[in-house]
PDB file of C-alpha atoms and ligand atoms in Angstrom:
ATOM      1  CA  MET A   1      -9.066   7.472  15.951  1.00 47.00           C
ATOM      2  CA  SER A   2     -11.314  10.112  14.420  1.00 52.00           C
ATOM      3  CA  ALA A   3     -14.008  11.371  16.730  1.00 51.00           C
ATOM      4  CA  VAL A   4     -16.233  12.503  13.864  1.00 66.00           C
ATOM      5  CA  ILE A   5     -16.479   9.396  11.704  1.00 84.00           C
ATOM      6  CA  ASP A   6     -19.038   6.654  12.146  1.00 93.00           C
ATOM      7  CA  ILE A   7     -17.112   3.897  10.406  1.00 95.00           C
ATOM      8  CA  GLN A   8     -20.029   1.531   9.897  1.00 95.00           C
ATOM      9  CA  THR A   9     -22.238   4.229   8.404  1.00 96.00           C
ATOM     10  CA  ALA A  10     -19.477   5.663   6.234  1.00 96.00           C
ATOM     11  CA  SER A  11     -18.521   2.250   4.918  1.00 96.00           C
ATOM     12  CA  ARG A  12     -22.116   1.418   4.058  1.00 96.00           C
ATOM     13  CA  ASP A  13     -22.777   4.801   2.434  1.00 97.00           C
ATOM     14  CA  LEU A  14     -19.578   4.735   0.389  1.00 97.00           C
ATOM     15  CA  GLU A  15     -19.855   1.126  -0.801  1.00 96.00           C
ATOM     16  CA  GLY A  16     -19.942   1.194  -4.613  1.00 93.00           C
ATOM     17  CA  GLU A  17     -19.067   4.898  -4.693  1.00 97.00           C
ATOM     18  CA  ASP A  18     -16.562   6.198  -7.204  1.00 97.00           C
ATOM     19  CA  ALA A  19     -12.944   6.137  -5.939  1.00 98.00           C
ATOM     20  CA  VAL A  20     -12.587   9.888  -6.427  1.00 98.00           C
ATOM     21  CA  GLU A  21     -15.701  10.512  -4.355  1.00 98.00           C
ATOM     22  CA  ILE A  22     -14.312   8.283  -1.596  1.00 98.00           C
ATOM     23  CA  LEU A  23     -11.052  10.237  -1.614  1.00 98.00           C
ATOM     24  CA  LYS A  24     -12.939  13.551  -1.612  1.00 98.00           C
ATOM     25  CA  TRP A  25     -15.094  12.370   1.285  1.00 98.00           C
ATOM     26  CA  ALA A  26     -11.982  11.355   3.232  1.00 98.00           C
ATOM     27  CA  SER A  27     -10.311  14.691   2.460  1.00 98.00           C
ATOM     28  CA  ARG A  28     -13.353  16.633   3.656  1.00 97.00           C
ATOM     29  CA  HIS A  29     -13.699  14.714   6.899  1.00 96.00           C
ATOM     30  CA  ILE A  30     -10.138  13.837   7.850  1.00 97.00           C
ATOM     31  CA  ALA A  31      -7.482  15.971   6.095  1.00 97.00           C
ATOM     32  CA  PRO A  32      -4.910  17.119   7.037  1.00 97.00           C
ATOM     33  CA  LYS A  33      -4.621  14.067   9.285  1.00 97.00           C
ATOM     34  CA  LEU A  34      -4.972  11.819   6.254  1.00 98.00           C
ATOM     35  CA  THR A  35      -2.132  10.031   4.492  1.00 98.00           C
ATOM     36  CA  PHE A  36      -1.549   7.552   1.691  1.00 98.00           C
ATOM     37  CA  ALA A  37       1.252   5.024   2.044  1.00 96.00           C
ATOM     38  CA  THR A  38       2.098   3.810  -1.440  1.00 96.00           C
ATOM     39  CA  GLY A  39       4.150   0.786  -2.383  1.00 95.00           C
ATOM     40  CA  PHE A  40       4.115   1.941  -6.048  1.00 97.00           C
ATOM     41  CA  GLY A  41       1.952  -0.905  -7.296  1.00 95.00           C
ATOM     42  CA  ALA A  42      -0.309  -0.050 -10.225  1.00 97.00           C
ATOM     43  CA  GLU A  43      -3.156   0.571  -7.754  1.00 97.00           C
ATOM     44  CA  GLY A  44      -1.014   3.018  -5.799  1.00 97.00           C
ATOM     45  CA  CYS A  45      -0.104   4.857  -8.974  1.00 98.00           C
ATOM     46  CA  VAL A  46      -3.817   5.160  -9.780  1.00 98.00           C
ATOM     47  CA  ILE A  47      -4.530   6.641  -6.336  1.00 98.00           C
ATOM     48  CA  ILE A  48      -1.668   9.141  -6.705  1.00 98.00           C
ATOM     49  CA  ASP A  49      -3.089  10.072 -10.125  1.00 98.00           C
ATOM     50  CA  LEU A  50      -6.534  10.671  -8.596  1.00 98.00           C
ATOM     51  CA  ILE A  51      -5.181  12.614  -5.617  1.00 98.00           C
ATOM     52  CA  ALA A  52      -2.990  14.833  -7.798  1.00 98.00           C
ATOM     53  CA  ARG A  53      -5.481  15.481 -10.587  1.00 97.00           C
ATOM     54  CA  HIS A  54      -8.164  16.465  -8.070  1.00 98.00           C
ATOM     55  CA  ASP A  55      -5.686  18.423  -5.938  1.00 98.00           C
ATOM     56  CA  LEU A  56      -6.713  16.624  -2.763  1.00 98.00           C
ATOM     57  CA  PRO A  57      -4.956  17.568   0.508  1.00 98.00           C
ATOM     58  CA  ILE A  58      -3.620  14.102   1.235  1.00 98.00           C
ATOM     59  CA  ASP A  59      -0.116  13.418   2.540  1.00 98.00           C
ATOM     60  CA  LEU A  60       1.906  10.888   0.498  1.00 98.00           C
ATOM     61  CA  PHE A  61       4.717   8.649   1.657  1.00 98.00           C
ATOM     62  CA  THR A  62       6.414   5.381   0.839  1.00 98.00           C
ATOM     63  CA  LEU A  63       8.377   2.878   2.884  1.00 97.00           C
ATOM     64  CA  ASP A  64      11.880   2.920   1.468  1.00 98.00           C
ATOM     65  CA  THR A  65      13.324  -0.323   2.803  1.00 98.00           C
ATOM     66  CA  GLY A  66      16.634   0.386   1.079  1.00 98.00           C
ATOM     67  CA  VAL A  67      16.286  -2.694  -1.111  1.00 98.00           C
ATOM     68  CA  LEU A  68      13.644  -1.635  -3.602  1.00 98.00           C
ATOM     69  CA  PHE A  69      14.208  -2.358  -7.293  1.00 98.00           C
ATOM     70  CA  PRO A  70      15.964   0.352  -9.340  1.00 98.00           C
ATOM     71  CA  GLU A  71      12.816   0.419 -11.472  1.00 98.00           C
ATOM     72  CA  THR A  72      10.781   1.285  -8.370  1.00 98.00           C
ATOM     73  CA  TYR A  73      13.085   4.161  -7.422  1.00 98.00           C
ATOM     74  CA  ALA A  74      12.817   5.405 -11.029  1.00 98.00           C
ATOM     75  CA  LEU A  75       9.011   5.225 -10.883  1.00 98.00           C
ATOM     76  CA  TRP A  76       9.011   7.206  -7.620  1.00 98.00           C
ATOM     77  CA  GLN A  77      10.838  10.056  -9.412  1.00 98.00           C
ATOM     78  CA  ARG A  78       8.609   9.842 -12.491  1.00 98.00           C
ATOM     79  CA  LEU A  79       5.454  10.150 -10.362  1.00 98.00           C
ATOM     80  CA  GLU A  80       6.807  13.161  -8.467  1.00 98.00           C
ATOM     81  CA  THR A  81       7.792  14.877 -11.716  1.00 98.00           C
ATOM     82  CA  ARG A  82       4.619  14.031 -13.596  1.00 98.00           C
ATOM     83  CA  TYR A  83       2.229  15.166 -10.852  1.00 98.00           C
ATOM     84  CA  GLY A  84       4.318  17.781  -9.049  1.00 98.00           C
ATOM     85  CA  VAL A  85       3.845  16.023  -5.705  1.00 98.00           C
ATOM     86  CA  LYS A  86       6.204  15.051  -2.917  1.00 98.00           C
ATOM     87  CA  ILE A  87       6.169  11.406  -1.899  1.00 98.00           C
ATOM     88  CA  ARG A  88       8.011  11.352   1.422  1.00 98.00           C
ATOM     89  CA  ALA A  89      10.522   8.605   2.132  1.00 98.00           C
ATOM     90  CA  VAL A  90       9.984   6.744   5.396  1.00 98.00           C
ATOM     91  CA  ARG A  91      13.039   4.683   6.226  1.00 98.00           C
ATOM     92  CA  PRO A  92      13.959   2.109   8.881  1.00 98.00           C
ATOM     93  CA  SER A  93      16.208   3.142  11.754  1.00 97.00           C
ATOM     94  CA  GLN A  94      19.011   0.912  10.458  1.00 98.00           C
ATOM     95  CA  SER A  95      20.616   0.898   7.021  1.00 98.00           C
ATOM     96  CA  ILE A  96      21.073  -2.455   5.311  1.00 97.00           C
ATOM     97  CA  ASP A  97      24.710  -2.556   6.503  1.00 98.00           C
ATOM     98  CA  GLU A  98      23.724  -1.705  10.084  1.00 98.00           C
ATOM     99  CA  GLN A  99      21.052  -4.396  10.049  1.00 98.00           C
ATOM    100  CA  ALA A 100      23.606  -6.893   8.752  1.00 98.00           C
ATOM    101  CA  ARG A 101      25.911  -6.052  11.650  1.00 98.00           C
ATOM    102  CA  SER A 102      23.066  -6.399  14.190  1.00 97.00           C
ATOM    103  CA  HIS A 103      21.207  -9.391  12.765  1.00 97.00           C
ATOM    104  CA  GLY A 104      23.532 -10.942  10.202  1.00 97.00           C
ATOM    105  CA  ALA A 105      23.591 -10.508   6.446  1.00 97.00           C
ATOM    106  CA  ALA A 106      20.519 -11.118   4.293  1.00 97.00           C
ATOM    107  CA  LEU A 107      18.075 -11.345   7.183  1.00 97.00           C
ATOM    108  CA  TRP A 108      15.304 -11.622   4.580  1.00 96.00           C
ATOM    109  CA  ASP A 109      16.560 -15.098   3.671  1.00 95.00           C
ATOM    110  CA  ARG A 110      16.620 -16.411   7.238  1.00 95.00           C
ATOM    111  CA  ASP A 111      13.857 -14.521   9.005  1.00 95.00           C
ATOM    112  CA  PRO A 112      11.711 -12.437   6.633  1.00 95.00           C
ATOM    113  CA  ASP A 113       9.104 -11.736   9.328  1.00 95.00           C
ATOM    114  CA  THR A 114      11.696  -9.993  11.500  1.00 96.00           C
ATOM    115  CA  CYS A 115      13.118  -8.201   8.466  1.00 97.00           C
ATOM    116  CA  CYS A 116       9.644  -6.931   7.484  1.00 96.00           C
ATOM    117  CA  GLU A 117       8.990  -5.914  11.081  1.00 96.00           C
ATOM    118  CA  LEU A 118      12.222  -3.884  11.190  1.00 97.00           C
ATOM    119  CA  ARG A 119      12.096  -2.410   7.699  1.00 98.00           C
ATOM    120  CA  LYS A 120       8.351  -1.996   7.117  1.00 96.00           C
ATOM    121  CA  VAL A 121       6.037  -2.413  10.102  1.00 95.00           C
ATOM    122  CA  LYS A 122       7.988  -0.386  12.689  1.00 96.00           C
ATOM    123  CA  PRO A 123       8.715   2.521  10.328  1.00 97.00           C
ATOM    124  CA  LEU A 124       5.086   2.493   9.194  1.00 95.00           C
ATOM    125  CA  ARG A 125       3.849   2.606  12.773  1.00 95.00           C
ATOM    126  CA  GLN A 126       6.058   5.654  13.445  1.00 96.00           C
ATOM    127  CA  ALA A 127       5.064   7.305  10.170  1.00 97.00           C
ATOM    128  CA  LEU A 128       1.365   6.985  10.968  1.00 96.00           C
ATOM    129  CA  GLU A 129       1.664   8.717  14.344  1.00 96.00           C
ATOM    130  CA  GLY A 130      -0.346  11.942  14.317  1.00 96.00           C
ATOM    131  CA  PHE A 131      -2.613  10.826  11.461  1.00 98.00           C
ATOM    132  CA  GLU A 132      -6.251   9.849  11.962  1.00 97.00           C
ATOM    133  CA  ALA A 133      -6.603   7.767   8.826  1.00 97.00           C
ATOM    134  CA  TRP A 134      -4.564   6.141   6.105  1.00 96.00           C
ATOM    135  CA  ILE A 135      -5.517   5.238   2.595  1.00 97.00           C
ATOM    136  CA  THR A 136      -4.515   1.891   1.150  1.00 95.00           C
ATOM    137  CA  ALA A 137      -4.628   0.471  -2.371  1.00 94.00           C
ATOM    138  CA  ILE A 138      -5.992  -2.960  -1.502  1.00 92.00           C
ATOM    139  CA  ARG A 139      -8.647  -4.647  -3.663  1.00 94.00           C
ATOM    140  CA  ARG A 140     -11.023  -7.382  -2.619  1.00 95.00           C
ATOM    141  CA  ASP A 141     -10.061  -9.611  -5.515  1.00 91.00           C
ATOM    142  CA  GLN A 142      -6.343  -9.693  -4.600  1.00 85.00           C
ATOM    143  CA  THR A 143      -6.430 -12.403  -1.921  1.00 81.00           C
ATOM    144  CA  LYS A 144      -9.056 -14.380  -0.060  1.00 83.00           C
ATOM    145  CA  GLU A 145      -8.290 -12.360   3.070  1.00 82.00           C
ATOM    146  CA  ARG A 146      -8.728  -9.058   1.265  1.00 88.00           C
ATOM    147  CA  ALA A 147     -12.170 -10.199   0.083  1.00 93.00           C
ATOM    148  CA  PHE A 148     -13.424  -9.034   3.483  1.00 93.00           C
ATOM    149  CA  ALA A 149     -12.046  -5.489   3.240  1.00 95.00           C
ATOM    150  CA  ARG A 150     -14.534  -2.624   3.435  1.00 96.00           C
ATOM    151  CA  VAL A 151     -14.377   0.901   2.030  1.00 97.00           C
ATOM    152  CA  VAL A 152     -13.886   2.374   5.493  1.00 97.00           C
ATOM    153  CA  GLU A 153     -12.756   0.261   8.393  1.00 96.00           C
ATOM    154  CA  HIS A 154     -11.115   0.429  11.774  1.00 95.00           C
ATOM    155  CA  ASP A 155      -7.462  -0.556  11.567  1.00 93.00           C
ATOM    156  CA  ARG A 156      -6.915  -2.120  14.958  1.00 90.00           C
ATOM    157  CA  LYS A 157      -3.258  -2.793  14.293  1.00 89.00           C
ATOM    158  CA  PHE A 158      -2.414   0.894  13.946  1.00 91.00           C
ATOM    159  CA  GLY A 159      -5.383   2.430  15.794  1.00 93.00           C
ATOM    160  CA  LEU A 160      -6.535   4.416  12.764  1.00 95.00           C
ATOM    161  CA  VAL A 161      -9.350   4.645  10.280  1.00 97.00           C
ATOM    162  CA  LYS A 162      -8.418   2.855   7.059  1.00 96.00           C
ATOM    163  CA  ILE A 163      -9.840   4.003   3.718  1.00 97.00           C
ATOM    164  CA  ASN A 164      -9.783   1.597   0.764  1.00 97.00           C
ATOM    165  CA  PRO A 165     -11.007   3.566  -2.278  1.00 98.00           C
ATOM    166  CA  LEU A 166     -10.215   0.814  -4.813  1.00 98.00           C
ATOM    167  CA  VAL A 167     -11.655  -2.023  -2.784  1.00 97.00           C
ATOM    168  CA  THR A 168     -14.310  -2.892  -5.388  1.00 97.00           C
ATOM    169  CA  TRP A 169     -11.991  -2.450  -8.382  1.00 97.00           C
ATOM    170  CA  THR A 170     -10.761  -5.400 -10.398  1.00 96.00           C
ATOM    171  CA  HIS A 171      -7.304  -5.937 -11.868  1.00 94.00           C
ATOM    172  CA  ASP A 172      -8.717  -4.919 -15.251  1.00 96.00           C
ATOM    173  CA  ASP A 173     -10.293  -1.744 -13.812  1.00 97.00           C
ATOM    174  CA  VAL A 174      -6.878  -0.688 -12.525  1.00 97.00           C
ATOM    175  CA  TRP A 175      -5.092  -1.243 -15.805  1.00 97.00           C
ATOM    176  CA  ALA A 176      -7.876   0.382 -17.821  1.00 98.00           C
ATOM    177  CA  HIS A 177      -7.406   3.514 -15.699  1.00 98.00           C
ATOM    178  CA  VAL A 178      -3.618   3.356 -16.066  1.00 98.00           C
ATOM    179  CA  TYR A 179      -3.770   3.137 -19.866  1.00 98.00           C
ATOM    180  CA  ALA A 180      -6.628   5.623 -20.306  1.00 98.00           C
ATOM    181  CA  ASN A 181      -4.855   8.266 -18.216  1.00 98.00           C
ATOM    182  CA  ASP A 182      -1.260   7.465 -19.131  1.00 98.00           C
ATOM    183  CA  VAL A 183      -0.432   6.886 -15.460  1.00 98.00           C
ATOM    184  CA  PRO A 184       3.268   6.052 -14.873  1.00 98.00           C
ATOM    185  CA  TYR A 185       3.739   2.468 -13.693  1.00 98.00           C
ATOM    186  CA  ASN A 186       6.595   0.156 -12.789  1.00 98.00           C
ATOM    187  CA  THR A 187       8.219  -1.204 -15.960  1.00 97.00           C
ATOM    188  CA  LEU A 188       8.768  -4.513 -14.154  1.00 97.00           C
ATOM    189  CA  HIS A 189       5.039  -5.158 -14.620  1.00 96.00           C
ATOM    190  CA  ASP A 190       5.854  -5.685 -18.312  1.00 96.00           C
ATOM    191  CA  GLU A 191       8.525  -8.252 -17.411  1.00 96.00           C
ATOM    192  CA  GLY A 192       6.507 -10.800 -15.429  1.00 94.00           C
ATOM    193  CA  PHE A 193       6.291  -9.036 -12.059  1.00 95.00           C
ATOM    194  CA  PRO A 194       2.590  -8.475 -11.275  1.00 92.00           C
ATOM    195  CA  SER A 195       3.329  -7.777  -7.593  1.00 91.00           C
ATOM    196  CA  ILE A 196       6.528  -5.926  -6.683  1.00 95.00           C
ATOM    197  CA  GLY A 197       8.075  -5.607  -3.249  1.00 95.00           C
ATOM    198  CA  CYS A 198      11.684  -5.584  -2.085  1.00 97.00           C
ATOM    199  CA  GLN A 199      14.227  -6.852  -4.579  1.00 97.00           C
ATOM    200  CA  PRO A 200      15.534  -9.782  -2.459  1.00 96.00           C
ATOM    201  CA  CYS A 201      12.006 -11.113  -1.890  1.00 96.00           C
ATOM    202  CA  THR A 202      10.397 -10.683  -5.308  1.00 96.00           C
ATOM    203  CA  VAL A 203      10.802 -12.766  -8.455  1.00 94.00           C
ATOM    204  CA  ALA A 204       8.905 -12.921 -11.739  1.00 94.00           C
ATOM    205  CA  VAL A 205       5.951 -15.292 -12.026  1.00 93.00           C
ATOM    206  CA  ALA A 206       5.074 -17.648 -14.855  1.00 91.00           C
ATOM    207  CA  PRO A 207       1.991 -17.015 -17.025  1.00 89.00           C
ATOM    208  CA  GLY A 208      -1.114 -18.235 -15.160  1.00 88.00           C
ATOM    209  CA  GLU A 209       0.523 -18.185 -11.738  1.00 89.00           C
ATOM    210  CA  ASP A 210      -1.030 -16.305  -8.835  1.00 84.00           C
ATOM    211  CA  ALA A 211      -0.108 -12.606  -8.959  1.00 82.00           C
ATOM    212  CA  ARG A 212       1.590 -12.772  -5.560  1.00 82.00           C
ATOM    213  CA  ALA A 213       3.388 -16.076  -6.200  1.00 85.00           C
ATOM    214  CA  GLY A 214       6.633 -14.181  -6.776  1.00 87.00           C
ATOM    215  CA  ARG A 215       6.595 -12.611  -3.319  1.00 87.00           C
ATOM    216  CA  TRP A 216       8.738 -14.540  -0.796  1.00 83.00           C
ATOM    217  CA  ARG A 217       8.914 -17.429  -3.302  1.00 86.00           C
ATOM    218  CA  GLY A 218       9.593 -20.739  -1.528  1.00 78.00           C
ATOM    219  CA  SER A 219       8.388 -19.413   1.828  1.00 79.00           C
ATOM    220  CA  ALA A 220       5.035 -19.736   3.593  1.00 74.00           C
ATOM    221  CA  LYS A 221       5.090 -15.964   4.021  1.00 75.00           C
ATOM    222  CA  LYS A 222       2.546 -14.167   1.852  1.00 71.00           C
ATOM    223  CA  GLU A 223       2.109 -10.747   3.461  1.00 70.00           C
ATOM    224  CA  CYS A 224       4.276  -7.969   4.935  1.00 72.00           C
ATOM    225  CA  GLY A 225       2.199  -7.626   8.106  1.00 68.00           C
ATOM    226  CA  LEU A 226       0.939  -4.146   7.255  1.00 71.00           C
ATOM    227  CA  HIS A 227      -2.776  -4.857   7.022  1.00 63.00           C
ATOM    228  CA  VAL A 228      -5.131  -6.679   9.358  1.00 54.00           C
ATOM    229  CA  ILE A 229      -8.467  -7.646   7.835  1.00 49.00           C
ATOM    230  CA  GLN A 230     -11.278  -8.467  10.247  1.00 46.00           C
ATOM    231  CA  PRO A 231     -13.913 -10.733   8.743  1.00 42.00           C
ATOM    232  CA  SER A 232     -16.578 -10.981  11.442  1.00 36.00           C
ATOM    233  CA  HIS A 233     -14.376 -11.320  14.529  1.00 30.00           C
ATOM    234  CA  LYS A 234     -11.740 -13.322  12.676  1.00 30.00           C
ATOM    235  CA  GLU A 235      -8.395 -11.553  12.363  1.00 28.00           C
ATOM    236  CA  THR A 236      -6.173 -12.298   9.412  1.00 27.00           C
ATOM    237  CA  ASP A 237      -2.830 -10.782   8.539  1.00 28.00           C
ATOM    238  CA  ALA A 238      -3.155  -9.675   4.967  1.00 28.00           C
ATOM    239  CA  ALA A 239      -0.653  -6.997   3.978  1.00 33.00           C
TER     240      ALA A 239
HETATM  241  S1  SF4 B   1      10.079  -7.766   1.820  1.00 85.98           S
HETATM  242 FE1  SF4 B   1      12.037  -8.868   2.189  1.00 85.98          FE
HETATM  243  S2  SF4 B   1      13.686  -7.349   2.200  1.00 85.98           S
HETATM  244 FE2  SF4 B   1      11.712  -6.257   2.329  1.00 85.98          FE
HETATM  245  S3  SF4 B   1      11.443  -5.894   4.485  1.00 85.98           S
HETATM  246 FE3  SF4 B   1      10.353  -7.813   4.034  1.00 85.98          FE
HETATM  247  S4  SF4 B   1      11.831  -9.511   4.303  1.00 85.98           S
HETATM  248 FE4  SF4 B   1      12.987  -7.541   4.295  1.00 85.98          FE
END
């Protein structure tokens, strides 16, 4: 945890501030112990665009579960080429084949919580070691749990400061930025996939359906377990 940041004050002062100014503030106060973990959603692409165009000293990585869509791997390359940045791959300790030998094939079908723990949460926890803060791409209007997110908050799950520069943005704000700045985005967004995760756990949604309805379709699971939002003493898993 950063010794120099007063989270309450920073969050209050930065509320309503421009996303670039939030990223610059975080860079000034926290870099080089500042990282952005992107899942390559449109919001993440916007943050990479802002970081790269303003040459901010922010580490970039992604969780490569080994079962991302080919379109996501292609986007990863396009972003690196377009912006001249390195987006590090953080991978689980076991390959898909090794996990199948240890836990049985297609663990995501039988026990997605354990699969996410092995392929996302544990690698993320290791990847965040040594950093003081991480940036996320969450927006308040994404889910009812995320409605409580603040610009700067204490991430109790990972023991870090969490910076949410797009927290006040809307879906339309994100796409306006993407189109205005020709930001690369996942082509699956044009094929009915508003929210894209691992290939086995993501399907297209019908027009009018909730944006995250295609994630873990048919399961009660709605989140990966990466983010914990704390609305006034109430803890909610909201990744
Ligand atoms: S989203 Fe699916 S495949 Fe990816 S880690 Fe979670 S359960 Fe496994």
